[in-house]
């Protein structure tokens, strides 16, 4: 009992800073209940149902894989819609709409129309989650102090990751006996998620009155200091460090999105005669469990360093995962039948994912003025959507070619795809991103050194 207490005590609200406990307590309940619903619309999970029950085609598959990414294109729409409105209430509304999507999926007919609707509801659910990610950044910024923000949010992300990893397994295990059980299972999960939404709606946002007043006036109380309302283009034009950070993040993101779509498609193909839970285990559970185990390590490191330093270390995990997929693909193509070795690069993908989850949610805070957090996050999320809009389709085209697409036939020369060699391309993109982050890290260190030198000179002159 003492060991269990020691392990769970850091998760307790009483272990958090006093002013953050109310928010953390309600978020803790939410992340224990709502992520099970989220897990069922994860690309690595819902595509298994789509393939085995609804028999969707390759581009419907690519759309469902791309949905989490290109749904981020709606981030500025959500940020604009929530301006001047209570953020917690707005987020809870988006979470509720996500649960309605799950209920809608439960009642879909098994037909071509049902498959089309499944894709649409998956995309809508991911759009809701994009809004939650964009606005939740403000809640975390207001309610959790900078020096402990990564550690606090990592606890929430850790529990979320654990539920995302393990939640789909029992659900899909039950589907093996009767695939039609997904109907009542999805409804039951939506009811559980509703309790999590109710808890989230009770969070109090610190200094919310001042924040809403500033948004409704359309200017900051500190405009006298020269801060102007800033948009997408002006931020990228004026903040060169953030611009370079977004450039290399875009490069790495394309590599990872193409690689993730390709490996999930291959795992579903390799495990076609296996029970339903096997592709779920490899696609979702293994990487998410690894992400859960390594989150505290990344969180402690992230609280100590700037995001540019963090990314130079973290980027190596992307490279190793993508290259590992290529190695396994070569072995399977040679007829070894050792597809199960893909578990090794999936473990590395989990290590990459844990650091990526923290950096994706918090990295922009190291560039943004506190009054522009939503704008910076909106830029980050929107660019994630831009690359997501094409990355999954590119993955399918590179993997399988376009000879079976009637609307391409005759317009382009025949192309059968490059199959597992797609991972050589994704590895190259991740290597380029790692080099870019290292260059950005050196630029930032030089600027800091120049700033410190200037400050020392001021003191010397004063003496």
Short mmCIF file of C-alpha atoms in Angstrom, two decimals:
data_model
loop_
_atom_site.label_atom_id
_atom_site.label_comp_id
_atom_site.label_asym_id
_atom_site.label_seq_id
_atom_site.Cartn_x
_atom_site.Cartn_y
_atom_site.Cartn_z
CA UNK A 1 0.00 0.00 0.00
CA UNK A 2 2.90 2.33 0.78
CA UNK A 3 4.34 1.81 -2.72
CA UNK A 4 1.00 2.59 -4.36
CA UNK A 5 0.60 5.71 -2.24
CA UNK A 6 4.10 6.86 -3.15
CA UNK A 7 3.39 6.40 -6.87
CA UNK A 8 0.02 8.15 -6.87
CA UNK A 9 0.79 10.97 -4.42
CA UNK A 10 2.38 13.28 -7.07
CA UNK A 11 -0.90 12.97 -9.01
CA UNK A 12 -2.93 14.24 -6.06
CA UNK A 13 -4.35 17.80 -6.26
CA UNK A 14 -2.81 18.48 -2.84
CA UNK A 15 0.64 17.99 -4.40
CA UNK A 16 0.07 20.84 -6.86
CA UNK A 17 0.54 24.61 -6.27
CA UNK A 18 -2.31 25.92 -4.11
CA UNK A 19 -3.83 28.26 -6.74
CA UNK A 20 -3.84 25.47 -9.35
CA UNK A 21 -5.60 22.79 -7.32
CA UNK A 22 -9.22 23.55 -8.23
CA UNK A 23 -8.47 23.48 -11.96
CA UNK A 24 -6.22 20.42 -11.69
CA UNK A 25 -8.80 18.47 -9.64
CA UNK A 26 -11.51 18.83 -12.30
CA UNK A 27 -9.10 18.21 -15.19
CA UNK A 28 -7.92 15.07 -13.40
CA UNK A 29 -11.47 13.67 -13.38
CA UNK A 30 -11.93 14.66 -17.02
CA UNK A 31 -8.78 12.90 -18.25
CA UNK A 32 -9.84 9.71 -16.48
CA UNK A 33 -13.20 9.61 -18.30
CA UNK A 34 -13.20 11.55 -21.58
CA UNK A 35 -10.08 10.14 -23.35
CA UNK A 36 -11.76 6.73 -23.77
CA UNK A 37 -14.17 8.45 -26.14
CA UNK A 38 -11.30 10.26 -27.85
CA UNK A 39 -9.43 6.97 -28.27
CA UNK A 40 -12.22 5.52 -30.40
CA UNK A 41 -11.84 8.25 -33.04
CA UNK A 42 -8.02 8.13 -33.09
CA UNK A 43 -6.81 7.46 -36.63
CA UNK A 44 -4.91 4.34 -35.59
CA UNK A 45 -8.09 2.93 -34.01
CA UNK A 46 -11.12 4.08 -36.02
CA UNK A 47 -9.46 2.98 -39.28
CA UNK A 48 -9.47 -0.64 -38.06
CA UNK A 49 -13.25 -0.44 -37.60
CA UNK A 50 -13.54 1.35 -40.95
CA UNK A 51 -11.59 -1.35 -42.79
CA UNK A 52 -12.98 -4.46 -41.09
CA UNK A 53 -16.65 -3.44 -40.69
CA UNK A 54 -17.33 -0.66 -43.25
CA UNK A 55 -14.72 -1.75 -45.85
CA UNK A 56 -13.64 1.81 -46.70
CA UNK A 57 -11.37 2.50 -49.68
CA UNK A 58 -7.77 3.79 -49.59
CA UNK A 59 -8.65 7.49 -49.84
CA UNK A 60 -11.36 7.25 -47.21
CA UNK A 61 -8.71 5.56 -45.06
CA UNK A 62 -6.27 8.41 -45.79
CA UNK A 63 -8.92 10.99 -44.92
CA UNK A 64 -9.56 9.37 -41.55
CA UNK A 65 -5.82 9.26 -40.85
CA UNK A 66 -5.45 12.88 -41.92
CA UNK A 67 -8.48 14.09 -39.94
CA UNK A 68 -6.60 14.85 -36.69
CA UNK A 69 -4.13 16.97 -38.63
CA UNK A 70 -6.15 18.89 -41.20
CA UNK A 71 -8.91 19.48 -38.64
CA UNK A 72 -6.35 21.84 -37.10
CA UNK A 73 -7.08 24.21 -40.00
CA UNK A 74 -10.18 25.14 -38.01
CA UNK A 75 -8.11 26.38 -35.06
CA UNK A 76 -8.31 30.06 -35.96
CA UNK A 77 -12.05 29.67 -36.50
CA UNK A 78 -12.40 28.31 -32.96
CA UNK A 79 -10.10 31.00 -31.54
CA UNK A 80 -12.19 33.69 -33.24
CA UNK A 81 -15.50 32.11 -32.19
CA UNK A 82 -14.35 31.88 -28.55
CA UNK A 83 -13.09 35.47 -28.36
CA UNK A 84 -14.94 37.30 -25.61
CA UNK A 85 -16.63 34.08 -24.47
CA UNK A 86 -15.99 31.98 -21.38
CA UNK A 87 -13.26 29.55 -22.41
CA UNK A 88 -14.10 26.63 -20.12
CA UNK A 89 -17.75 26.65 -21.13
CA UNK A 90 -16.78 26.82 -24.82
CA UNK A 91 -14.34 23.89 -24.47
CA UNK A 92 -16.96 21.82 -22.65
CA UNK A 93 -19.35 22.46 -25.54
CA UNK A 94 -16.82 21.15 -28.05
CA UNK A 95 -16.23 18.09 -25.90
CA UNK A 96 -19.99 17.45 -25.82
CA UNK A 97 -20.20 17.71 -29.62
CA UNK A 98 -17.43 15.10 -29.87
CA UNK A 99 -19.54 12.70 -27.80
CA UNK A 100 -22.52 13.28 -30.08
CA UNK A 101 -20.30 12.20 -33.00
CA UNK A 102 -19.66 8.90 -31.20
CA UNK A 103 -23.38 8.36 -30.73
CA UNK A 104 -23.89 9.14 -34.43
CA UNK A 105 -21.29 6.52 -35.43
CA UNK A 106 -23.11 3.95 -33.28
CA UNK A 107 -26.25 4.26 -35.44
CA UNK A 108 -24.63 4.23 -38.90
CA UNK A 109 -25.82 1.61 -41.43
CA UNK A 110 -23.25 -0.81 -42.84
CA UNK A 111 -23.31 0.52 -46.40
CA UNK A 112 -21.48 2.87 -48.75
CA UNK A 113 -23.48 5.74 -47.28
CA UNK A 114 -22.63 4.61 -43.77
CA UNK A 115 -18.93 4.50 -44.67
CA UNK A 116 -19.14 8.04 -46.07
CA UNK A 117 -20.89 9.25 -42.92
CA UNK A 118 -18.29 7.50 -40.76
CA UNK A 119 -15.56 9.54 -42.47
CA UNK A 120 -17.58 12.75 -41.99
CA UNK A 121 -18.24 12.13 -38.29
CA UNK A 122 -14.59 11.25 -37.73
CA UNK A 123 -13.50 14.53 -39.32
CA UNK A 124 -16.08 16.52 -37.30
CA UNK A 125 -14.94 14.90 -34.05
CA UNK A 126 -11.34 15.80 -34.81
CA UNK A 127 -12.35 19.39 -35.58
CA UNK A 128 -13.87 19.57 -32.09
CA UNK A 129 -10.63 18.27 -30.59
CA UNK A 130 -8.63 20.87 -32.55
CA UNK A 131 -10.75 23.57 -30.91
CA UNK A 132 -10.17 22.02 -27.49
CA UNK A 133 -6.38 21.94 -28.06
CA UNK A 134 -6.31 25.56 -29.20
CA UNK A 135 -8.35 26.97 -26.31
CA UNK A 136 -7.02 24.66 -23.60
CA UNK A 137 -3.63 26.36 -24.01
CA UNK A 138 -5.17 29.51 -22.52
CA UNK A 139 -6.58 27.55 -19.55
CA UNK A 140 -3.18 26.00 -18.84
CA UNK A 141 -1.40 29.34 -19.23
CA UNK A 142 -3.79 31.11 -16.83
CA UNK A 143 -4.12 28.37 -14.19
CA UNK A 144 -0.65 26.79 -14.00
CA UNK A 145 2.64 28.65 -13.24
CA UNK A 146 5.47 28.54 -15.84
CA UNK A 147 8.03 26.74 -13.68
CA UNK A 148 5.72 23.83 -12.96
CA UNK A 149 3.40 23.96 -15.99
CA UNK A 150 5.07 21.12 -17.90
CA UNK A 151 5.10 18.86 -14.83
CA UNK A 152 1.44 19.59 -14.02
CA UNK A 153 0.20 19.15 -17.58
CA UNK A 154 2.42 16.08 -18.05
CA UNK A 155 0.43 14.36 -15.29
CA UNK A 156 -2.78 15.09 -17.19
CA UNK A 157 -1.24 14.05 -20.50
CA UNK A 158 0.17 10.91 -18.87
CA UNK A 159 -3.27 9.74 -17.72
CA UNK A 160 -4.76 10.69 -21.09
CA UNK A 161 -2.06 8.67 -22.86
CA UNK A 162 -2.67 5.68 -20.63
CA UNK A 163 -6.40 5.71 -21.40
CA UNK A 164 -5.74 6.24 -25.12
CA UNK A 165 -3.35 3.28 -25.07
CA UNK A 166 -5.41 0.77 -23.10
CA UNK A 167 -8.99 1.92 -23.69
CA UNK A 168 -9.51 0.59 -27.24
CA UNK A 169 -8.18 -2.89 -26.39
CA UNK A 170 -11.20 -4.20 -24.42
CA UNK A 171 -13.59 -2.45 -26.82
CA UNK A 172 -12.08 -4.11 -29.89
CA UNK A 173 -11.60 -7.42 -28.09
CA UNK A 174 -15.38 -7.51 -27.63
CA UNK A 175 -15.85 -6.78 -31.35
CA UNK A 176 -14.09 -10.01 -32.36
CA UNK A 177 -17.07 -12.08 -31.28
CA UNK A 178 -19.61 -9.78 -32.96
CA UNK A 179 -18.51 -6.67 -34.90
CA UNK A 180 -21.99 -5.15 -34.52
CA UNK A 181 -21.33 -4.70 -30.81
CA UNK A 182 -19.61 -1.44 -31.73
CA UNK A 183 -23.04 0.21 -31.62
CA UNK A 184 -23.76 -0.15 -27.92
CA UNK A 185 -20.07 0.10 -27.02
CA UNK A 186 -19.79 3.54 -28.64
CA UNK A 187 -22.94 4.74 -26.87
CA UNK A 188 -21.67 3.48 -23.50
CA UNK A 189 -18.32 5.20 -23.97
CA UNK A 190 -20.12 8.46 -24.86
CA UNK A 191 -22.07 8.31 -21.57
CA UNK A 192 -18.83 7.81 -19.59
CA UNK A 193 -17.25 10.73 -21.45
CA UNK A 194 -20.22 12.92 -20.57
CA UNK A 195 -19.30 12.68 -16.89
CA UNK A 196 -15.83 13.94 -17.76
CA UNK A 197 -17.27 16.90 -19.66
CA UNK A 198 -19.44 17.76 -16.65
CA UNK A 199 -16.34 17.86 -14.43
CA UNK A 200 -14.42 20.04 -16.89
CA UNK A 201 -17.26 22.57 -17.02
CA UNK A 202 -16.68 23.32 -13.32
CA UNK A 203 -13.12 24.65 -13.79
CA UNK A 204 -12.61 28.28 -12.78
CA UNK A 205 -10.31 30.23 -15.09
CA UNK A 206 -8.04 32.61 -13.16
CA UNK A 207 -8.30 36.33 -14.08
CA UNK A 208 -11.00 35.39 -16.60
CA UNK A 209 -12.88 38.66 -16.12
CA UNK A 210 -9.87 40.73 -17.17
CA UNK A 211 -9.10 38.38 -20.07
CA UNK A 212 -12.64 38.59 -21.46
CA UNK A 213 -12.73 42.37 -21.03
CA UNK A 214 -9.53 42.69 -23.06
CA UNK A 215 -10.88 40.45 -25.81
CA UNK A 216 -14.19 42.30 -26.00
CA UNK A 217 -12.46 45.67 -26.23
CA UNK A 218 -10.34 44.28 -29.07
CA UNK A 219 -7.12 45.54 -27.50
CA UNK A 220 -4.88 44.77 -24.56
CA UNK A 221 -4.64 46.87 -21.44
CA UNK A 222 -0.94 47.08 -22.24
CA UNK A 223 -1.36 48.62 -25.71
CA UNK A 224 0.43 51.66 -24.33
CA UNK A 225 3.58 49.53 -24.31
CA UNK A 226 3.35 49.24 -28.10
CA UNK A 227 1.81 45.76 -28.45
CA UNK A 228 -0.51 45.78 -31.44
CA UNK A 229 -3.09 43.23 -32.35
CA UNK A 230 -1.14 40.57 -34.13
CA UNK A 231 -2.19 38.06 -36.74
CA UNK A 232 -0.86 34.98 -38.50
CA UNK A 233 1.33 36.73 -41.09
CA UNK A 234 2.68 39.48 -38.83
CA UNK A 235 3.77 37.03 -36.13
CA UNK A 236 5.70 34.89 -38.61
CA UNK A 237 7.19 37.99 -40.21
CA UNK A 238 8.28 39.67 -36.98
CA UNK A 239 9.30 36.70 -34.81
CA UNK A 240 12.16 35.07 -36.71
CA UNK A 241 12.82 32.43 -34.05
CA UNK A 242 9.22 31.26 -34.07
CA UNK A 243 9.23 31.40 -37.88
CA UNK A 244 12.27 29.10 -38.06
CA UNK A 245 10.78 26.87 -35.37
CA UNK A 246 7.58 26.48 -37.40
CA UNK A 247 9.59 25.77 -40.58
CA UNK A 248 11.48 22.83 -39.09
CA UNK A 249 8.43 21.65 -37.18
CA UNK A 250 6.60 21.56 -40.51
CA UNK A 251 9.37 19.45 -42.06
CA UNK A 252 9.38 16.99 -39.16
CA UNK A 253 5.59 16.92 -39.06
CA UNK A 254 5.28 15.94 -42.72
CA UNK A 255 7.78 13.13 -42.22
CA UNK A 256 5.97 11.80 -39.18
CA UNK A 257 2.47 12.12 -40.65
CA UNK A 258 3.44 10.33 -43.87
CA UNK A 259 5.24 7.66 -41.87
CA UNK A 260 2.39 7.12 -39.41
CA UNK A 261 -0.23 6.72 -42.15
CA UNK A 262 2.01 4.32 -44.09
CA UNK A 263 2.92 2.11 -41.13
CA UNK A 264 -0.68 1.84 -39.90
CA UNK A 265 -1.83 0.85 -43.39
CA UNK A 266 0.93 -1.79 -43.54
CA UNK A 267 0.20 -3.12 -40.05
CA UNK A 268 -3.50 -3.57 -40.94
CA UNK A 269 -2.38 -5.40 -44.10
CA UNK A 270 0.18 -7.59 -42.30
CA UNK A 271 -2.31 -8.57 -39.56
CA UNK A 272 -5.36 -9.19 -41.77
CA UNK A 273 -5.74 -12.78 -40.48
CA UNK A 274 -5.05 -11.83 -36.86
CA UNK A 275 -7.68 -10.95 -34.21
CA UNK A 276 -8.94 -7.34 -34.28
CA UNK A 277 -7.07 -6.34 -31.13
CA UNK A 278 -3.65 -7.18 -32.69
CA UNK A 279 -3.50 -4.14 -35.04
CA UNK A 280 -4.95 -2.02 -32.21
CA UNK A 281 -2.13 -3.24 -29.96
CA UNK A 282 0.55 -2.31 -32.50
CA UNK A 283 -1.07 0.85 -33.86
CA UNK A 284 -2.18 2.47 -30.61
CA UNK A 285 -1.37 0.61 -27.40
CA UNK A 286 2.38 0.03 -27.73
CA UNK A 287 3.35 3.61 -28.71
CA UNK A 288 0.93 5.20 -26.24
CA UNK A 289 2.11 3.02 -23.35
CA UNK A 290 5.71 3.98 -24.12
CA UNK A 291 4.63 7.61 -24.29
CA UNK A 292 3.00 7.28 -20.88
CA UNK A 293 6.11 5.79 -19.28
CA UNK A 294 8.49 8.42 -20.64
CA UNK A 295 6.36 11.56 -20.16
CA UNK A 296 7.82 12.42 -16.71
CA UNK A 297 11.35 12.24 -18.12
CA UNK A 298 10.55 14.65 -20.94
CA UNK A 299 8.55 16.95 -18.62
CA UNK A 300 11.45 17.41 -16.18
CA UNK A 301 13.79 18.16 -19.07
CA UNK A 302 11.36 20.58 -20.70
CA UNK A 303 10.92 22.61 -17.50
CA UNK A 304 14.70 23.17 -17.45
CA UNK A 305 15.42 24.16 -21.06
CA UNK A 306 14.13 26.33 -23.88
CA UNK A 307 12.04 24.56 -26.54
CA UNK A 308 14.83 24.99 -29.14
CA UNK A 309 17.18 22.95 -26.93
CA UNK A 310 14.46 20.40 -26.25
CA UNK A 311 13.79 19.81 -29.94
CA UNK A 312 17.47 19.18 -30.79
CA UNK A 313 17.45 16.20 -28.40
CA UNK A 314 13.94 15.00 -29.10
CA UNK A 315 14.29 14.93 -32.91
CA UNK A 316 16.58 11.87 -32.81
CA UNK A 317 13.62 9.71 -31.72
CA UNK A 318 11.74 10.55 -34.93
CA UNK A 319 14.71 9.53 -37.05
CA UNK A 320 15.17 6.17 -35.31
CA UNK A 321 11.45 5.30 -35.51
CA UNK A 322 11.15 6.05 -39.26
CA UNK A 323 14.33 4.18 -40.14
CA UNK A 324 13.16 1.23 -38.03
CA UNK A 325 9.93 1.02 -40.07
CA UNK A 326 12.00 0.77 -43.25
CA UNK A 327 14.13 -2.04 -41.82
CA UNK A 328 11.03 -4.06 -40.83
CA UNK A 329 9.44 -3.38 -44.21
CA UNK A 330 12.52 -4.77 -45.97
CA UNK A 331 12.41 -7.91 -43.83
CA UNK A 332 8.71 -8.51 -44.57
CA UNK A 333 9.25 -7.89 -48.30
CA UNK A 334 11.96 -10.57 -48.24
CA UNK A 335 9.37 -13.07 -47.00
CA UNK A 336 10.64 -13.43 -43.45
CA UNK A 337 7.14 -13.16 -41.95
CA UNK A 338 8.64 -11.23 -39.05
CA UNK A 339 6.14 -8.35 -39.21
CA UNK A 340 5.85 -8.50 -35.42
CA UNK A 341 9.30 -6.86 -35.16
CA UNK A 342 7.50 -3.61 -35.97
CA UNK A 343 6.87 -3.45 -32.22
CA UNK A 344 10.45 -2.15 -31.80
CA UNK A 345 10.12 1.03 -33.91
CA UNK A 346 6.59 1.47 -32.50
CA UNK A 347 8.20 1.60 -29.04
CA UNK A 348 10.59 4.27 -30.34
CA UNK A 349 7.58 6.10 -31.83
CA UNK A 350 6.08 6.13 -28.35
CA UNK A 351 9.23 7.74 -26.96
CA UNK A 352 8.97 10.35 -29.70
CA UNK A 353 5.27 10.87 -29.03
CA UNK A 354 5.63 11.59 -25.32
CA UNK A 355 8.08 14.44 -25.87
CA UNK A 356 6.10 15.58 -28.88
CA UNK A 357 2.86 15.82 -26.91
CA UNK A 358 4.44 18.19 -24.40
CA UNK A 359 6.33 20.24 -26.97
CA UNK A 360 3.29 20.52 -29.24
CA UNK A 361 1.05 21.78 -26.42
CA UNK A 362 3.58 24.01 -24.60
CA UNK A 363 6.47 24.85 -26.96
CA UNK A 364 4.94 28.06 -28.33
CA UNK A 365 4.89 29.54 -24.81
CA UNK A 366 8.68 30.00 -25.02
CA UNK A 367 8.17 32.41 -27.94
CA UNK A 368 4.83 34.11 -27.22
CA UNK A 369 3.99 37.11 -25.08
CA UNK A 370 1.35 36.02 -22.57
CA UNK A 371 -1.20 38.19 -24.39
CA UNK A 372 -0.61 36.36 -27.67
CA UNK A 373 -0.61 32.75 -26.49
CA UNK A 374 -3.80 31.86 -28.38
CA UNK A 375 -2.49 33.51 -31.56
CA UNK A 376 0.81 31.61 -31.42
CA UNK A 377 -0.97 28.34 -30.65
CA UNK A 378 -3.41 29.05 -33.46
CA UNK A 379 -0.52 29.48 -35.92
CA UNK A 380 1.08 26.27 -34.69
CA UNK A 381 -2.17 24.31 -34.91
CA UNK A 382 -3.07 25.76 -38.32
CA UNK A 383 0.30 24.83 -39.83
CA UNK A 384 -0.18 21.35 -38.39
CA UNK A 385 -3.45 21.30 -40.31
CA UNK A 386 -1.81 22.46 -43.54
CA UNK A 387 0.68 19.61 -43.54
CA UNK A 388 -1.98 17.20 -42.40
CA UNK A 389 -4.16 18.21 -45.32
CA UNK A 390 -1.85 16.48 -47.79
CA UNK A 391 0.51 14.22 -45.79
CA UNK A 392 -1.78 11.19 -45.40
CA UNK A 393 -2.83 11.26 -49.06
CA UNK A 394 0.81 11.54 -50.08
CA UNK A 395 1.56 8.52 -47.90
CA UNK A 396 -1.07 6.35 -49.63
CA UNK A 397 0.08 7.46 -53.09
CA UNK A 398 3.72 6.70 -52.29
CA UNK A 399 2.82 3.43 -50.60
CA UNK A 400 0.33 1.98 -53.12
CA UNK A 401 0.59 4.17 -56.23
CA UNK A 402 -2.37 5.48 -58.25
CA UNK A 403 -3.03 2.79 -60.87
CA UNK A 404 -6.32 1.78 -59.18
CA UNK A 405 -7.69 5.33 -59.08
CA UNK A 406 -10.13 5.79 -62.00
CA UNK A 407 -9.88 9.59 -62.01
CA UNK A 408 -6.07 9.36 -62.48
CA UNK A 409 -6.06 6.62 -65.13
CA UNK A 410 -4.73 7.95 -68.45
CA UNK A 411 -3.68 11.31 -67.00
CA UNK A 412 -0.44 10.18 -65.39
CA UNK A 413 2.07 7.41 -66.15
CA UNK A 414 1.52 4.18 -64.25
CA UNK A 415 2.94 4.08 -60.73
CA UNK A 416 2.72 1.06 -58.43
CA UNK A 417 4.07 2.85 -55.36
CA UNK A 418 7.39 2.49 -53.57
CA UNK A 419 5.90 0.45 -50.70
CA UNK A 420 8.08 0.34 -47.57
CA UNK A 421 10.73 2.55 -49.20
CA UNK A 422 8.48 5.49 -48.30
CA UNK A 423 10.20 5.35 -44.92
CA UNK A 424 13.52 6.35 -46.48
CA UNK A 425 11.84 9.60 -47.50
CA UNK A 426 10.34 10.16 -44.04
CA UNK A 427 13.69 9.42 -42.40
CA UNK A 428 15.34 12.02 -44.63
CA UNK A 429 12.72 14.64 -43.68
CA UNK A 430 13.28 13.97 -39.97
CA UNK A 431 17.06 14.25 -40.39
CA UNK A 432 16.61 17.62 -42.14
CA UNK A 433 14.37 18.81 -39.29
CA UNK A 434 16.89 17.74 -36.65
CA UNK A 435 19.62 19.73 -38.42
CA UNK A 436 17.30 22.73 -38.61
CA UNK A 437 16.46 22.59 -34.91
CA UNK A 438 20.15 22.40 -34.07
CA UNK A 439 20.81 25.50 -36.18
CA UNK A 440 17.92 27.32 -34.48
CA UNK A 441 19.26 26.30 -31.08
CA UNK A 442 22.64 27.87 -31.91
CA UNK A 443 20.94 31.07 -33.17
CA UNK A 444 19.00 31.36 -29.93
CA UNK A 445 22.09 30.76 -27.78
CA UNK A 446 23.97 33.49 -29.68
CA UNK A 447 21.14 35.95 -29.13
CA UNK A 448 21.07 35.13 -25.42
CA UNK A 449 24.82 35.62 -25.18
CA UNK A 450 24.56 39.00 -26.94
CA UNK A 451 21.71 40.05 -24.62
CA UNK A 452 23.71 39.06 -21.54
CA UNK A 453 26.73 40.95 -22.85
CA UNK A 454 24.64 44.08 -23.45
CA UNK A 455 23.19 43.86 -19.94
CA UNK A 456 26.68 43.50 -18.44
CA UNK A 457 27.79 46.55 -20.43
CA UNK A 458 24.92 48.61 -18.99
CA UNK A 459 26.02 47.76 -15.46
CA UNK A 460 29.66 48.51 -16.33
CA UNK A 461 28.74 51.93 -17.70
CA UNK A 462 26.68 52.65 -14.61
CA UNK A 463 29.67 51.87 -12.38
#
